Amino acid sequence: MLTVFGSTALDTIRTPTKVVKSVLGGAATFAAISASYFLKPGLIAVVGKDFPQKYYDILSKYLDLSGLTIDDGKTFHYDGSYDETLSTRTTLKTDLNVLANFKPKVPEEYKKSEYVYLANNDPEQNVALIKEFDKIKFSMCDTIEFWIAHKKLSVIKMIKEVDAVVINDEEAKLLTKEHNLIKCAKKIMNWGAKYVAIKKGEHGSLLFYNDVIFPSVAFSLEDIVDPTGAGDSFAGAMIGYLASKNTTNLATIKKAVIYGNVLGSFAVEKYGLDGILNLNNSQITKRVNQYEKMIRF
Amino acid sequence: MLTVFGSTALDTIRTPTKVVKSVLGGAATFAAISASYFLKPGLIAVVGKDFPQKYYDILSKYLDLSGLTIDDGKTFHYDGSYDETLSTRTTLKTDLNVLANFKPKVPEEYKKSEYVYLANNDPEQNVALIKEFDKIKFSMCDTIEFWIAHKKLSVIKMIKEVDAVVINDEEAKLLTKEHNLIKCAKKIMNWGAKYVAIKKGEHGSLLFYNDVIFPSVAFSLEDIVDPTGAGDSFAGAMIGYLASKNTTNLATIKKAVIYGNVLGSFAVEKYGLDGILNLNNSQITKRVNQYEKMIRF
C-alpha cells in the first residue's frame, strides 16, 4: 500500500493566457492522483468545510480518503502567477487556513503501508508522522524553499529518515549551498538518503544512488500551458510505480523515474490538475513508448 | 574534407577560482580541434603577428593551416568573467584587432570540402564564403547574440543557406522570439535549415529534423572548471563525426550529437582549450560508452 501525506489545496493559477481560480490542487493531490495510475493510494490531508463537493468526488474517484480530514474553516488556498516564459512563478498569496493547525492522523489501516510519500510538509511533522508506519519498505520526501529557509536543520533530519529525496534543482542548490547538482546530491546522500532525484523541469531529472548517476530528459512538449504540479506528479508516479511493482532495486527506480517524467509531461499540458485526470493506462504506456523511441540512437 | 571558418582568439578567462590570460581560444579553434579527433580539418581564420609560436604549433598539430592568415596587427582578444555558478559570463572586453577587417580566402584545395562549419562569424561573410564551396554535402552554422542583435535578417538569410544550425538555447529564443524550444526550432527550420541542434549546456541538447525531436542529456560531471568553448567543441565533434563517416542520415546525426555531448564534456574539465587537447580516441570511445551506460534503463 502507498500513503501520501501532504497538502490538498484550492489554487488560483495565473498564466499569461489564462487565470483559473480556486481549482483543485496541492502537492499531495497531484502526487496521489499521479500515483493512482499504478495503485490506489491513501491520502492524509485536510480540507475545509468550503471544499467543493465536485473536488471531493474527484479525490474519491482516485484515492482512498479515510485519511482526509474535513475541518471547520477554509481550505488552504494558494495564489500564484507565472511569467510569460512559464518558468518563473511569483506567489501572490498563501492562505494556510485549516492547514495551519492540522494535526495529521494516520488511519489504522494505513499504518501497514510499505510505501510512504511525504509531500512538501513541515519536516518535523513528516518525521513524527513517518514513525507511525511500521512496515516501510520505501519512503520518499520532497521539500520546498519555505522549509529550507525556516527549518533547514529539520529538513536535514527528515532526510536521514527517508530512503529517497525528490527535490527540484534550485531547492537542492539552496539546501546544500552547492552549484553543481552532483555535489548537491552527494551532500543529500551524506545526510542519509539512499536515493536522490533532482527535478529540472523541462530539462528532465537526475537520479543518484551511490556512484550511479542516471540523467533523463523530459518528454519534449511544444504546448505547455501550466507547470503547476508537474514535480509532484513526477514524484507521485515514481513512488506509485515502485509500490505497484513492490520492488526498489535500481533498475526499477530508473524505470520509475521515466514514469515520473511521463506523468509530469501530462501534468503541464492542461491547467491545474486536469492534465493528469482521466488518463488511462494505454495513454501512459503509449507515452512511455514514445519516450523510449524519442531518446534512442 | 571538412573546413571550419571562424575566429581564432587569445582569451582571458576569469573564473572564481582562477584567471588565465591570453590563452588560445576562439570558436573555430575549439570546433576545429574537436573535429580533428575524427578527421583533419582545414581552418580558415586570422591571427596577428603577436600570435605566440607555441599556439601556432598547437594549431598545426591538429589542423591544416593553409587557410590561416597571419596579418599585421594583434590577434582578436576576448576577455570574460564567469560568476560563481559558472553559468553566467560577463564580457569585459572584446578587441577585434585583425578580425575587424579580415577578408577570408578559401584556399583552392579547401573548395572541394563536402563538410563546412561556419562558426560564429558575420552572417553576411558566412553566406559569401559558403558560395565558394562547390561540393558541399553538409554545412552547419552557429550564431551568437551579437549578430542576432545587429544583423538578424542576415542571420535568417544565412540559415537558408545551410543544412544545419547549432545554436544555444538562449540565443535560439532571442532569434525566434519564442520561449518554447520546439517552437524555436520549428521557426528556424521554416527559415530553411533541415536540422537544428539546440545546445543547453549542462542540460544537454535537442536535435530537430522534420517532426523528429531527439533530446540528449549532457555527460554528467562533478568538476567543471571552465565552460568556455563547450558549445563550439560540441559543434566541431558533431560535424567532424559526420565528415569522417561521410554520411548525413538521421541515425548518424544522432550519433554525432552524442559525440558532441562527449567532446563538450571534455572541454569544460580544464581551462581554455586544454580539455580537448591531447585526447586519444580510446578516451573518447570510453566516454561515449560511459554515456550510453549512464542513460540506459
PDB file of N, CA, C and O in Angstrom, chain A residues 167-169 181 198-206 216, chain B residues 202-204:
ATOM      1  N   ILE A 167      13.600  16.462  -5.197  1.00  0.00           N
ATOM      2  CA  ILE A 167      13.727  17.892  -4.916  1.00  0.00           C
ATOM      3  C   ILE A 167      14.041  18.602  -6.225  1.00  0.00           C
ATOM      4  O   ILE A 167      14.692  18.022  -7.099  1.00  0.00           O
ATOM      5  N   ASN A 168      13.564  19.828  -6.369  1.00  0.00           N
ATOM      6  CA  ASN A 168      13.916  20.474  -7.636  1.00  0.00           C
ATOM      7  C   ASN A 168      15.319  21.082  -7.566  1.00  0.00           C
ATOM      8  O   ASN A 168      15.911  21.223  -6.490  1.00  0.00           O
ATOM      9  N   ASP A 169      15.858  21.397  -8.716  1.00  0.00           N
ATOM     10  CA  ASP A 169      17.268  21.795  -8.789  1.00  0.00           C
ATOM     11  C   ASP A 169      17.576  23.050  -7.978  1.00  0.00           C
ATOM     12  O   ASP A 169      18.559  23.090  -7.241  1.00  0.00           O
ATOM     13  N   LEU A 181      25.004  20.051  -9.432  1.00  0.00           N
ATOM     14  CA  LEU A 181      23.940  19.161  -8.932  1.00  0.00           C
ATOM     15  C   LEU A 181      24.472  17.823  -8.423  1.00  0.00           C
ATOM     16  O   LEU A 181      23.852  17.193  -7.567  1.00  0.00           O
ATOM     17  N   ILE A 198      16.809  14.686  -8.545  1.00  0.00           N
ATOM     18  CA  ILE A 198      16.742  16.138  -8.706  1.00  0.00           C
ATOM     19  C   ILE A 198      15.932  16.442  -9.965  1.00  0.00           C
ATOM     20  O   ILE A 198      16.273  15.999 -11.068  1.00  0.00           O
ATOM     21  N   LYS A 199      14.859  17.194  -9.761  1.00  0.00           N
ATOM     22  CA  LYS A 199      13.947  17.531 -10.863  1.00  0.00           C
ATOM     23  C   LYS A 199      14.382  18.841 -11.502  1.00  0.00           C
ATOM     24  O   LYS A 199      14.623  19.814 -10.805  1.00  0.00           O
ATOM     25  N   LYS A 200      14.466  18.850 -12.835  1.00  0.00           N
ATOM     26  CA  LYS A 200      14.933  20.042 -13.548  1.00  0.00           C
ATOM     27  C   LYS A 200      13.879  20.583 -14.513  1.00  0.00           C
ATOM     28  O   LYS A 200      14.233  21.224 -15.513  1.00  0.00           O
ATOM     29  N   GLY A 201      12.615  20.306 -14.233  1.00  0.00           N
ATOM     30  CA  GLY A 201      11.556  20.835 -15.099  1.00  0.00           C
ATOM     31  C   GLY A 201      11.714  20.374 -16.531  1.00  0.00           C
ATOM     32  O   GLY A 201      11.863  19.178 -16.789  1.00  0.00           O
ATOM     33  N   GLU A 202      11.710  21.328 -17.477  1.00  0.00           N
ATOM     34  CA  GLU A 202      11.786  20.968 -18.898  1.00  0.00           C
ATOM     35  C   GLU A 202      13.086  20.246 -19.267  1.00  0.00           C
ATOM     36  O   GLU A 202      13.191  19.672 -20.359  1.00  0.00           O
ATOM     37  N   HIS A 203      14.071  20.291 -18.362  1.00  0.00           N
ATOM     38  CA  HIS A 203      15.342  19.625 -18.656  1.00  0.00           C
ATOM     39  C   HIS A 203      15.415  18.208 -18.088  1.00  0.00           C
ATOM     40  O   HIS A 203      16.482  17.587 -18.128  1.00  0.00           O
ATOM     41  N   GLY A 204      14.316  17.718 -17.530  1.00  0.00           N
ATOM     42  CA  GLY A 204      14.313  16.343 -17.066  1.00  0.00           C
ATOM     43  C   GLY A 204      14.774  16.214 -15.630  1.00  0.00           C
ATOM     44  O   GLY A 204      14.486  17.081 -14.789  1.00  0.00           O
ATOM     45  N   SER A 205      15.514  15.159 -15.344  1.00  0.00           N
ATOM     46  CA  SER A 205      15.892  14.908 -13.951  1.00  0.00           C
ATOM     47  C   SER A 205      17.196  14.133 -13.874  1.00  0.00           C
ATOM     48  O   SER A 205      17.682  13.584 -14.869  1.00  0.00           O
ATOM     49  N   LEU A 206      17.749  14.115 -12.691  1.00  0.00           N
ATOM     50  CA  LEU A 206      18.962  13.352 -12.412  1.00  0.00           C
ATOM     51  C   LEU A 206      18.680  12.469 -11.203  1.00  0.00           C
ATOM     52  O   LEU A 206      18.288  12.978 -10.151  1.00  0.00           O
ATOM     53  N   SER A 216      17.963  11.806 -17.041  1.00  0.00           N
ATOM     54  CA  SER A 216      16.926  11.512 -18.028  1.00  0.00           C
ATOM     55  C   SER A 216      16.321  12.820 -18.512  1.00  0.00           C
ATOM     56  O   SER A 216      16.162  13.770 -17.750  1.00  0.00           O
TER      57      SER A 216
ATOM     58  N   GLU B 202      24.755  22.374 -19.471  1.00  0.00           N
ATOM     59  CA  GLU B 202      24.720  21.207 -18.575  1.00  0.00           C
ATOM     60  C   GLU B 202      23.471  20.351 -18.753  1.00  0.00           C
ATOM     61  O   GLU B 202      23.399  19.219 -18.250  1.00  0.00           O
ATOM     62  N   HIS B 203      22.457  20.897 -19.458  1.00  0.00           N
ATOM     63  CA  HIS B 203      21.227  20.127 -19.670  1.00  0.00           C
ATOM     64  C   HIS B 203      21.219  19.370 -20.991  1.00  0.00           C
ATOM     65  O   HIS B 203      20.193  18.817 -21.379  1.00  0.00           O
ATOM     66  N   GLY B 204      22.329  19.370 -21.711  1.00  0.00           N
ATOM     67  CA  GLY B 204      22.391  18.591 -22.939  1.00  0.00           C
ATOM     68  C   GLY B 204      21.913  19.369 -24.147  1.00  0.00           C
ATOM     69  O   GLY B 204      22.162  20.568 -24.272  1.00  0.00           O
TER      70      GLY B 204
END
